[in-house]
Tab-separated table of C-alpha atoms in Angstrom:
chain	number	residue	atom	x	y	z
K	7	MET	CA	60.256	-65.475	-48.022
K	8	TYR	CA	58.897	-61.795	-47.630
K	9	ALA	CA	59.088	-58.080	-49.492
K	10	PRO	CA	60.009	-55.529	-47.565
K	11	ASP	CA	58.832	-51.937	-48.336
K	12	GLU	CA	60.973	-50.504	-46.764
K	13	VAL	CA	64.238	-51.949	-45.047
K	14	GLY	CA	65.640	-51.606	-41.091
K	15	THR	CA	68.523	-48.956	-40.664
K	16	GLY	CA	69.895	-51.190	-37.481
K	17	GLY	CA	69.520	-50.497	-34.184
K	18	ARG	CA	68.855	-47.017	-31.595
K	19	GLN	CA	68.891	-46.691	-28.335
K	20	VAL	CA	66.070	-47.231	-26.330
K	21	HIS	CA	63.867	-45.689	-24.288
K	22	GLY	CA	64.569	-47.078	-20.721
K	23	THR	CA	65.558	-50.108	-19.477
K	24	ILE	CA	63.023	-52.459	-22.096
K	25	LEU	CA	62.146	-55.004	-20.199
K	26	ARG	CA	65.370	-55.450	-17.812
K	27	SER	CA	63.531	-58.231	-15.845
K	28	CYS	CA	62.924	-59.926	-19.212
K	29	ALA	CA	66.577	-59.220	-21.329
K	30	ARG	CA	68.185	-62.055	-18.102
K	31	ASN	CA	65.752	-64.115	-18.992
K	32	VAL	CA	67.103	-63.961	-21.709
K	33	ASN	CA	70.202	-64.371	-21.277
K	34	ALA	CA	69.478	-67.129	-19.152
K	35	ARG	CA	68.032	-68.915	-22.197
K	36	TRP	CA	70.759	-67.737	-24.377
K	37	LEU	CA	74.093	-69.227	-21.789
K	38	ALA	CA	71.265	-72.648	-21.310
K	39	ALA	CA	70.905	-73.355	-24.855
K	40	GLU	CA	74.302	-72.235	-25.685
K	41	GLY	CA	76.474	-72.293	-23.122
K	42	LYS	CA	78.079	-69.014	-23.565
K	43	CYS	CA	76.052	-65.714	-25.627
K	44	GLN	CA	75.192	-63.277	-22.901
K	45	MET	CA	73.707	-59.664	-24.345
K	46	ASP	CA	76.081	-57.392	-25.336
K	47	GLU	CA	77.508	-54.646	-23.452
K	48	GLU	CA	76.641	-51.894	-25.686
K	49	ARG	CA	72.988	-53.033	-26.485
K	50	GLN	CA	72.738	-53.245	-22.280
K	51	SER	CA	74.211	-49.829	-22.229
K	52	CYS	CA	71.702	-48.733	-24.352
K	53	TYR	CA	68.709	-49.743	-21.986
K	54	LEU	CA	69.252	-47.526	-19.498
K	55	ILE	CA	69.597	-44.554	-22.302
K	56	GLY	CA	66.462	-43.023	-22.779
K	57	HIS	CA	65.680	-42.932	-26.128
K	58	SER	CA	63.693	-44.350	-29.400
K	59	MET	CA	63.358	-47.869	-29.476
K	60	HIS	CA	63.026	-49.723	-32.348
K	61	ILE	CA	60.218	-52.563	-31.912
K	62	GLY	CA	59.435	-55.820	-34.292
K	63	PHE	CA	55.436	-56.598	-34.566
K	64	PHE	CA	55.342	-60.042	-35.756
K	65	THR	CA	51.443	-61.021	-36.840
K	66	ASP	CA	49.591	-63.666	-39.229
K	67	GLY	CA	46.522	-61.301	-38.942
K	68	PHE	CA	47.068	-57.500	-40.615
K	69	THR	CA	45.507	-55.159	-43.275
K	70	PRO	CA	43.708	-55.975	-46.217
K	71	GLN	CA	42.109	-58.822	-43.323
K	72	LEU	CA	38.962	-56.708	-40.971
K	73	HIS	CA	39.012	-57.131	-37.958
K	74	GLY	CA	40.259	-56.146	-34.685
K	75	VAL	CA	43.562	-57.233	-34.460
K	76	ALA	CA	44.884	-55.480	-37.744
K	77	THR	CA	42.679	-53.019	-36.733
K	78	ASN	CA	45.042	-52.046	-33.921
K	79	LEU	CA	48.568	-52.875	-35.104
K	80	GLU	CA	48.120	-50.264	-37.557
K	81	ALA	CA	46.682	-47.600	-35.602
K	82	LEU	CA	50.041	-48.742	-32.601
K	83	THR	CA	51.926	-48.615	-35.277
K	84	ASP	CA	51.187	-45.492	-36.786
K	85	ALA	CA	51.347	-44.314	-32.392
K	86	LEU	CA	54.352	-45.052	-31.863
K	87	GLU	CA	55.873	-43.527	-35.126
K	88	GLY	CA	54.120	-40.660	-34.246
K	89	ARG	CA	56.363	-40.662	-31.616
K	90	GLY	CA	59.714	-41.211	-32.531
K	91	ASP	CA	60.285	-45.136	-32.433
K	92	GLN	CA	60.794	-47.409	-35.590
K	93	VAL	CA	58.611	-50.301	-36.016
K	94	SER	CA	59.332	-52.992	-37.828
K	95	LEU	CA	55.943	-55.530	-38.430
K	96	PHE	CA	56.190	-59.093	-39.614
K	97	ALA	CA	52.261	-60.350	-41.217
K	98	PRO	CA	51.389	-62.771	-44.244
K	99	ARG	CA	50.840	-62.807	-47.510
K	100	MET	CA	48.121	-62.223	-48.398
K	101	GLY	CA	46.923	-62.894	-52.498
K	102	ASP	CA	49.075	-60.105	-54.311
K	103	TYR	CA	48.027	-56.970	-51.846
K	104	VAL	CA	50.235	-54.308	-51.756
K	105	ASP	CA	51.667	-52.416	-48.501
K	106	ARG	CA	51.825	-48.779	-49.018
K	107	ARG	CA	52.751	-48.653	-45.542
K	108	PRO	CA	57.345	-48.706	-44.894
K	109	GLY	CA	58.622	-51.297	-43.193
K	110	VAL	CA	56.365	-53.409	-43.169
K	111	TYR	CA	57.435	-57.767	-44.334
K	112	ARG	CA	55.003	-59.731	-45.944
K	113	LEU	CA	56.136	-63.510	-44.931
K	114	ALA	CA	55.194	-66.810	-47.086
K	115	SER	CA	52.236	-67.648	-45.955
K	116	VAL	CA	49.295	-70.481	-46.892
K	117	ARG	CA	45.483	-68.503	-46.625
K	118	ALA	CA	44.241	-72.242	-43.136
K	119	VAL	CA	41.053	-71.030	-43.187
K	120	ARG	CA	39.045	-70.206	-45.758
K	121	GLN	CA	35.877	-68.306	-43.293
K	122	PRO	CA	36.802	-66.378	-42.159
K	123	PRO	CA	39.873	-65.830	-43.237
K	124	LEU	CA	43.008	-66.564	-41.637
K	125	TRP	CA	46.712	-66.686	-43.170
K	126	LEU	CA	49.319	-68.552	-41.324
K	127	SER	CA	53.055	-67.854	-42.588
K	128	ILE	CA	55.487	-69.984	-42.694
K	129	PRO	CA	56.761	-70.528	-39.458
K	130	VAL	CA	60.566	-71.259	-41.669
K	131	SER	CA	62.339	-69.099	-43.119
K	132	ARG	CA	66.614	-68.826	-43.229
K	133	ARG	CA	66.113	-65.846	-44.300
K	134	VAL	CA	64.100	-63.939	-41.805
K	135	LEU	CA	66.413	-65.435	-39.471
K	136	ARG	CA	69.221	-63.982	-41.487
K	137	HIS	CA	67.975	-60.370	-41.440
K	138	VAL	CA	66.370	-60.232	-37.857
K	139	PRO	CA	70.174	-59.406	-36.083
K	140	ARG	CA	70.545	-56.942	-38.499
K	141	LEU	CA	67.596	-54.676	-38.170
K	142	GLY	CA	68.739	-53.993	-34.372
K	143	LEU	CA	65.860	-54.094	-32.762
K	144	ASP	CA	65.015	-54.063	-29.350
K	145	VAL	CA	62.275	-56.265	-28.442
K	146	VAL	CA	60.101	-58.022	-31.253
K	147	HIS	CA	56.428	-57.941	-29.614
K	148	THR	CA	53.945	-61.101	-31.084
K	149	HIS	CA	49.861	-60.447	-31.714
K	150	SER	CA	48.801	-63.488	-32.960
K	151	PRO	CA	49.080	-66.764	-30.900
K	152	PHE	CA	49.807	-68.705	-34.792
K	153	THR	CA	52.922	-69.636	-37.006
K	154	ALA	CA	54.202	-65.821	-36.662
K	155	GLN	CA	54.676	-66.799	-32.822
K	156	TRP	CA	56.981	-69.107	-33.749
K	157	LEU	CA	59.150	-67.314	-35.931
K	158	ALA	CA	58.369	-63.985	-33.505
K	159	LEU	CA	60.115	-66.975	-31.234
K	160	GLN	CA	63.208	-67.765	-33.442
K	161	ALA	CA	64.164	-64.743	-33.451
K	162	THR	CA	64.807	-63.208	-30.878
K	163	TRP	CA	67.476	-66.228	-29.925
K	164	ARG	CA	68.866	-65.017	-33.324
K	165	ALA	CA	68.599	-61.371	-32.495
K	166	ARG	CA	68.530	-61.732	-28.581
K	167	VAL	CA	66.561	-59.526	-27.147
K	168	PRO	CA	63.221	-59.972	-25.329
K	169	LEU	CA	59.847	-61.409	-26.797
K	170	VAL	CA	56.728	-59.595	-25.640
K	171	SER	CA	52.831	-61.521	-26.418
K	172	THR	CA	49.413	-59.423	-26.696
K	173	TYR	CA	46.703	-62.627	-25.805
K	174	HIS	CA	44.555	-61.127	-28.450
K	175	THR	CA	42.227	-64.108	-28.799
K	176	LEU	CA	41.040	-66.604	-26.626
K	177	LEU	CA	42.357	-69.465	-28.872
K	178	PRO	CA	38.905	-72.167	-26.735
K	179	ALA	CA	36.606	-70.611	-28.428
K	180	TYR	CA	37.620	-69.285	-31.914
K	181	VAL	CA	38.536	-73.057	-32.793
K	182	LYS	CA	35.136	-74.180	-32.119
K	183	THR	CA	33.950	-72.490	-34.703
K	184	VAL	CA	36.687	-72.973	-37.501
K	185	LYS	CA	38.575	-75.754	-39.231
K	186	LEU	CA	42.187	-75.767	-39.849
K	187	LEU	CA	42.640	-76.517	-43.948
K	188	GLY	CA	39.743	-77.060	-44.390
K	189	ARG	CA	39.390	-80.695	-41.905
K	190	PHE	CA	40.938	-80.489	-38.873
K	191	VAL	CA	39.410	-79.928	-36.110
K	192	VAL	CA	40.824	-78.574	-32.499
K	193	PRO	CA	39.390	-79.367	-28.979
K	194	PRO	CA	39.535	-76.555	-26.945
K	195	GLY	CA	40.579	-78.690	-23.829
K	196	LEU	CA	44.351	-78.891	-26.408
K	197	ALA	CA	44.148	-74.706	-27.092
K	198	GLU	CA	43.844	-74.214	-23.348
K	199	ALA	CA	47.171	-76.180	-23.221
K	200	TYR	CA	48.747	-74.741	-26.803
K	201	SER	CA	47.689	-70.743	-25.834
K	202	ALA	CA	49.063	-71.733	-21.658
K	203	TRP	CA	52.246	-72.973	-23.855
K	204	THR	CA	52.621	-70.318	-26.658
K	205	CYS	CA	52.612	-67.786	-23.887
K	206	ASN	CA	55.542	-69.982	-21.649
K	207	ALA	CA	58.004	-68.715	-24.382
K	208	CYS	CA	57.495	-65.799	-24.059
K	209	ASP	CA	59.198	-62.861	-21.532
K	210	HIS	CA	55.859	-61.300	-21.071
K	211	VAL	CA	52.246	-61.656	-22.002
K	212	ILE	CA	50.393	-58.725	-22.241
K	213	ALA	CA	46.410	-59.042	-21.584
K	214	PRO	CA	43.887	-57.116	-23.335
K	215	SER	CA	41.643	-57.344	-20.088
K	216	ALA	CA	41.391	-58.775	-16.498
K	217	LYS	CA	39.147	-60.631	-18.165
K	218	THR	CA	42.038	-62.346	-20.519
K	219	LYS	CA	44.143	-62.570	-17.765
K	220	ALA	CA	42.170	-64.339	-15.519
K	221	LEU	CA	41.807	-67.379	-18.174
K	222	LEU	CA	45.640	-66.900	-19.135
K	223	GLU	CA	46.175	-67.658	-15.360
K	224	GLN	CA	43.620	-70.798	-15.513
K	225	PHE	CA	44.705	-72.116	-18.209
K	226	GLY	CA	48.210	-72.494	-16.538
K	227	VAL	CA	50.055	-69.155	-18.291
K	228	ARG	CA	53.223	-68.454	-15.573
K	229	ARG	CA	54.769	-66.077	-16.758
K	230	PRO	CA	54.340	-62.115	-15.817
K	231	ILE	CA	50.274	-60.836	-17.098
K	232	SER	CA	49.708	-57.399	-17.592
K	233	VAL	CA	46.397	-55.532	-17.930
K	234	ILE	CA	47.109	-53.538	-21.293
K	235	ALA	CA	43.744	-52.540	-22.651
K	236	ASN	CA	44.016	-51.862	-26.708
K	237	GLY	CA	43.418	-48.687	-27.703
K	238	ILE	CA	41.747	-46.422	-31.105
K	239	GLU	CA	42.907	-43.466	-32.291
K	240	LEU	CA	39.154	-41.670	-30.839
K	241	ALA	CA	39.184	-38.344	-33.766
K	242	ARG	CA	38.103	-41.104	-36.484
K	243	PHE	CA	35.067	-41.510	-34.743
K	244	GLN	CA	34.205	-37.855	-33.000
K	245	GLY	CA	31.688	-35.629	-34.863
K	246	GLY	CA	30.663	-37.935	-38.150
K	247	ALA	CA	27.985	-36.562	-40.273
K	248	ARG	CA	24.605	-39.162	-40.267
K	249	GLY	CA	23.197	-40.329	-43.761
K	250	TYR	CA	25.923	-43.756	-44.115
K	251	LEU	CA	23.441	-46.914	-43.922
K	252	ARG	CA	19.684	-44.739	-44.297
K	253	ASP	CA	20.511	-43.123	-47.755
K	254	ARG	CA	22.496	-47.611	-49.001
K	255	TRP	CA	19.791	-48.616	-47.749
K	256	GLY	CA	16.176	-46.525	-48.228
K	257	LEU	CA	16.202	-45.892	-44.152
K	258	ARG	CA	13.976	-42.921	-43.478
K	259	PRO	CA	16.042	-39.979	-40.016
K	260	THR	CA	12.621	-41.394	-38.138
K	261	ASP	CA	13.586	-45.573	-38.433
K	262	ARG	CA	16.183	-46.217	-35.201
K	263	ILE	CA	19.052	-47.774	-35.357
K	264	LEU	CA	20.706	-50.833	-33.557
K	265	LEU	CA	24.203	-51.758	-35.378
K	266	SER	CA	26.745	-54.821	-34.594
K	267	VAL	CA	29.924	-54.543	-36.088
K	268	GLY	CA	32.178	-58.730	-35.932
K	269	ARG	CA	32.514	-61.478	-38.369
K	270	LEU	CA	29.134	-64.083	-38.664
K	271	THR	CA	30.088	-66.965	-36.523
K	272	PRO	CA	29.415	-68.299	-33.842
K	273	GLU	CA	30.719	-66.989	-31.034
K	274	LYS	CA	29.981	-63.611	-31.912
K	275	ASN	CA	26.432	-64.885	-30.950
K	276	VAL	CA	24.821	-62.694	-33.715
K	277	GLY	CA	21.601	-65.451	-33.328
K	278	PHE	CA	20.964	-64.643	-30.199
K	279	LEU	CA	20.327	-61.048	-31.545
K	280	LEU	CA	17.677	-62.472	-33.921
K	281	ALA	CA	16.229	-63.577	-31.286
K	282	MET	CA	16.389	-59.822	-29.579
K	283	LEU	CA	14.455	-57.905	-32.576
K	284	ALA	CA	11.821	-60.744	-32.787
K	285	ARG	CA	10.972	-59.589	-29.027
K	286	LEU	CA	11.171	-55.947	-29.488
K	287	SER	CA	9.698	-55.938	-33.563
K	288	PRO	CA	5.824	-55.833	-33.064
K	289	ARG	CA	5.847	-52.252	-30.521
K	290	ALA	CA	9.154	-51.470	-32.556
K	291	ALA	CA	8.143	-51.821	-36.670
K	292	ASN	CA	10.786	-48.739	-37.520
K	293	VAL	CA	14.207	-50.675	-35.933
K	294	TYR	CA	16.517	-51.698	-37.997
K	295	LEU	CA	19.406	-54.117	-36.663
K	296	VAL	CA	22.204	-53.563	-38.889
K	297	LEU	CA	24.444	-56.071	-38.922
K	298	VAL	CA	28.159	-55.610	-40.502
K	299	GLY	CA	30.424	-57.431	-41.386
K	300	GLU	CA	31.442	-62.139	-43.532
K	301	GLY	CA	31.576	-65.328	-42.295
K	302	PHE	CA	29.832	-67.862	-42.761
K	303	LEU	CA	26.440	-68.571	-40.762
K	304	ARG	CA	24.902	-65.104	-42.942
K	305	LYS	CA	23.062	-67.491	-45.260
K	306	SER	CA	21.759	-69.125	-42.083
K	307	LEU	CA	21.369	-66.518	-40.213
K	308	GLU	CA	18.939	-64.638	-43.366
K	309	CYS	CA	16.937	-67.951	-43.045
K	310	ASP	CA	16.284	-66.948	-39.037
K	311	ALA	CA	15.629	-63.475	-40.302
K	312	GLN	CA	12.510	-65.016	-42.222
K	313	ARG	CA	11.551	-67.273	-39.889
K	314	LEU	CA	11.106	-65.144	-36.946
K	315	GLY	CA	9.591	-62.590	-38.758
K	316	ILE	CA	12.000	-60.232	-38.650
K	317	ARG	CA	13.608	-60.105	-42.526
K	318	ARG	CA	12.925	-56.078	-42.876
K	319	GLN	CA	14.216	-55.355	-39.887
K	320	VAL	CA	17.199	-57.328	-40.501
K	321	ILE	CA	19.923	-55.996	-42.480
K	322	PHE	CA	23.512	-57.671	-43.983
K	323	CYS	CA	25.276	-54.751	-45.168
K	324	GLY	CA	28.857	-57.561	-45.254
K	325	ALA	CA	32.264	-55.889	-44.995
K	326	VAL	CA	32.399	-53.056	-44.809
K	327	PRO	CA	36.524	-51.366	-44.864
K	328	HIS	CA	37.592	-49.347	-42.276
K	329	ALA	CA	38.275	-46.411	-43.192
K	330	GLU	CA	34.499	-45.242	-43.755
K	331	MET	CA	33.047	-46.830	-40.447
K	332	SER	CA	33.174	-44.364	-38.430
K	333	GLN	CA	30.286	-43.179	-40.806
K	334	VAL	CA	28.395	-46.172	-39.778
K	335	TYR	CA	28.863	-45.190	-36.017
K	336	ALA	CA	27.341	-41.917	-36.437
K	337	ASP	CA	24.062	-43.502	-38.101
K	338	ALA	CA	23.160	-45.301	-35.596
K	339	ASP	CA	20.860	-45.207	-32.033
K	340	VAL	CA	22.480	-48.366	-29.838
K	341	TYR	CA	25.605	-50.919	-30.557
K	342	LEU	CA	24.525	-54.069	-29.700
K	343	THR	CA	26.506	-56.714	-29.170
K	344	ALA	CA	26.070	-59.898	-27.716
K	345	SER	CA	29.738	-62.618	-27.937
K	346	LEU	CA	31.100	-64.187	-24.993
K	347	SER	CA	34.039	-64.645	-26.310
K	348	GLU	CA	36.007	-60.811	-26.544
K	349	THR	CA	39.542	-60.905	-25.155
K	350	PHE	CA	38.707	-57.341	-25.914
K	351	GLY	CA	35.621	-55.866	-28.095
K	352	LEU	CA	37.738	-52.701	-30.523
K	353	ALA	CA	34.434	-52.689	-32.129
K	354	THR	CA	32.421	-51.837	-28.818
K	355	LEU	CA	35.742	-49.154	-28.478
K	356	GLU	CA	34.919	-47.749	-31.625
K	357	ALA	CA	30.663	-47.815	-31.503
K	358	LEU	CA	31.915	-45.655	-27.364
K	359	ALA	CA	34.205	-43.509	-28.715
K	360	SER	CA	31.346	-42.357	-31.495
K	361	GLY	CA	29.107	-41.659	-29.092
K	362	LEU	CA	26.579	-44.998	-29.447
K	363	PRO	CA	24.560	-46.062	-25.966
K	364	ILE	CA	25.474	-49.860	-25.764
K	365	VAL	CA	23.211	-52.663	-24.430
K	366	GLY	CA	24.632	-56.568	-24.283
K	367	VAL	CA	25.495	-59.480	-22.806
K	368	ARG	CA	27.463	-59.377	-19.465
K	369	ASP	CA	30.990	-60.219	-20.098
K	370	ALA	CA	33.949	-59.088	-18.521
K	371	SER	CA	35.625	-57.903	-22.006
K	372	LEU	CA	33.564	-55.123	-21.113
K	373	ASP	CA	34.451	-53.587	-18.220
K	374	GLY	CA	35.194	-49.939	-18.497
K	375	MET	CA	33.829	-49.855	-21.219
K	376	LEU	CA	30.137	-50.719	-20.199
K	377	VAL	CA	29.466	-48.762	-17.108
K	378	ASP	CA	25.667	-50.312	-16.289
K	379	GLY	CA	23.423	-47.275	-16.065
K	380	ALA	CA	25.574	-44.975	-17.565
K	381	ASN	CA	26.257	-44.935	-20.995
K	382	GLY	CA	24.141	-48.217	-21.708
K	383	PHE	CA	22.650	-50.860	-19.852
K	384	ALA	CA	24.167	-54.919	-19.098
K	385	VAL	CA	22.406	-58.005	-18.665
K	386	GLU	CA	21.398	-60.648	-18.793
K	387	PRO	CA	21.519	-63.854	-21.285
K	388	ASP	CA	17.880	-63.314	-21.856
K	389	ALA	CA	16.100	-61.921	-25.162
K	390	GLY	CA	13.448	-60.575	-23.813
K	391	ALA	CA	15.889	-58.146	-21.510
K	392	ILE	CA	17.709	-56.895	-23.573
K	393	ALA	CA	14.698	-56.454	-25.910
K	394	ALA	CA	13.199	-54.641	-22.625
K	395	ARG	CA	16.174	-52.216	-22.114
K	396	LEU	CA	16.446	-51.605	-26.002
K	397	GLU	CA	12.152	-49.768	-25.636
K	398	GLN	CA	13.322	-48.051	-22.387
K	399	VAL	CA	16.580	-46.439	-23.853
K	400	LEU	CA	14.734	-45.909	-27.220
K	401	GLY	CA	11.479	-44.795	-25.825
K	402	ASP	CA	13.895	-42.471	-23.313
K	403	PRO	CA	15.278	-39.179	-25.965
K	404	SER	CA	16.891	-37.536	-22.605
K	405	LEU	CA	18.149	-40.904	-21.201
K	406	LEU	CA	19.361	-41.493	-24.592
K	407	ALA	CA	21.279	-38.212	-24.753
K	408	GLN	CA	22.766	-39.169	-21.764
K	409	MET	CA	23.652	-41.989	-22.387
K	410	ARG	CA	25.287	-40.817	-25.604
K	411	ALA	CA	27.311	-37.757	-23.610
K	412	ARG	CA	28.757	-39.981	-21.173
K	413	SER	CA	30.108	-43.333	-24.217
K	414	GLY	CA	31.827	-40.095	-25.623
K	415	GLU	CA	33.343	-39.437	-21.612
K	416	ILE	CA	34.438	-42.887	-20.658
K	417	ALA	CA	36.235	-43.501	-24.646
K	418	LEU	CA	38.908	-41.364	-23.495
K	419	ASN	CA	40.488	-43.292	-21.024
K	420	PHE	CA	41.520	-45.546	-24.518
K	421	SER	CA	43.148	-43.653	-26.850
K	422	VAL	CA	45.599	-45.314	-29.084
K	423	GLN	CA	47.860	-42.702	-27.413
K	424	ALA	CA	47.193	-44.368	-23.995
K	425	GLN	CA	48.013	-47.791	-24.995
K	426	ALA	CA	50.982	-46.571	-26.657
K	427	GLN	CA	52.465	-45.113	-23.783
K	428	GLN	CA	51.633	-47.786	-21.432
K	429	LEU	CA	53.474	-49.960	-23.764
K	430	LEU	CA	56.649	-48.419	-23.582
K	431	ASN	CA	56.812	-48.062	-19.941
K	432	LEU	CA	56.243	-51.598	-20.078
K	433	TYR	CA	59.270	-51.714	-22.372
K	434	GLY	CA	61.616	-49.974	-20.601
K	435	CYS	CA	60.360	-51.105	-16.618
C-alpha cells in the first residue's frame, strides 16, 4: 500500500509538553471509545523533557506537484530536520514518481481531479495503520482536508497521539472550479460544513492567516485555532540574476515584466489581470504580463488576450520547476495578485523575498505581506485602478527602488525557520 524510502526508527523524547491540553482531549476520546485506553506513562513523561520530536505529516499534496502546500511542506520538513527533529511524511502515490527524500511513505491513491491535478489517498489501509504506531510518532499533523486527513485520524487513534491540522485550502472557493472524478460538483455550503467537520475532528487547528481563522469560525469550527503563517527559505530568493525570462522570450532589458504565479483556474482571477493590462497597454507597449502556471482555463485566457488586443504582451510560461522560480522572480519588475480565495499566498511571499513590489486586489490574506503604499499597493477590484497604480510604480524609478527594499525587509518575518519554531512551540504548549 505504501513504499517508504526509509522506515522510521521509533519514538524519541520530545520537545516541551507537546500539546498537553490536546493530549488530555486524546485521552478522553480513547476512554470514551474503549473504556480503558490511556496514554502510557512513558509517553506522558516524554512530553515533559525538552528533546527532539518525531512528527508525522499527512497530505494529499506533495512533490512532484507544483503548488504552495507541496512547496511549503518540502521547506518545513527541511527546517524541522535541520533542527534535529524527525519527520515521517505520508502522501499519495503519483504515477511512477520516486522520492529522493528519506522518510516519505507513498500511499495507494486515485486521481480525483485532472486539472488542476489532485490525487487522493485511499483512506483505508490496515498496513499503514499497523505500521504508524511502530514509528513512535509524538504528534500527527495533517496538511490536507481530504482523504489523507481521514487516514491521519485513524492513525492518531492507533498511535494515541494528538492530531493537528493546517487548513491550507479554502474549500468553498476551490470546489467551484473542480469536478471530483470528473463528474461530481460539490456545493460551497457542503464544503463549509465539511471543513468544520474535519477541523473539529482534530485537537488543534492552524490557520495560515487571520482571514482563514475568521472564516473557519464562521464555518462552525469549535476547536482551538492558532494563526501560524507559512514560511519559505528566504535565501533561495535573494540576489538572483536577471535574464531568465528575457532570454527565453526575447524581451529587451528595457521591457517591464509584470509577474503572476498560480493555477490558471477561475479562483485565481487571472482574467482580471488581462483586463488590467488592456487598460494599461495603450500607454505601455513595452510592458509584458508573464503568467507562470497551468490550468484548464489556459486556452480560454489566450482567446481573451487576443480579443482584448494584448496577446503580444501576455506570455504563458506554463509550469516552471520550483528550483528555477528564484530566477523567474529575479527577472520581474512587479508582482501581481488578483485572487480572493487564498488562505495564504506562498507565491506572493516568494515574490516579496525576491524584492518585488506587490500590486494586487485588496484581500485579508495579504495582511502583513502587503503594506499599502510601502512595498506596493492594495487596490479595490477595479482594473482601471490597478492599472493606474502600476503606472505610478513603473513610472517612478525612485519609488520602485524604495518598494523593492521594503519588500525584502518585510519578507524577513516569514522565514520557514520561524514557522518551524512556532510549530514546535505549539506542539510543546
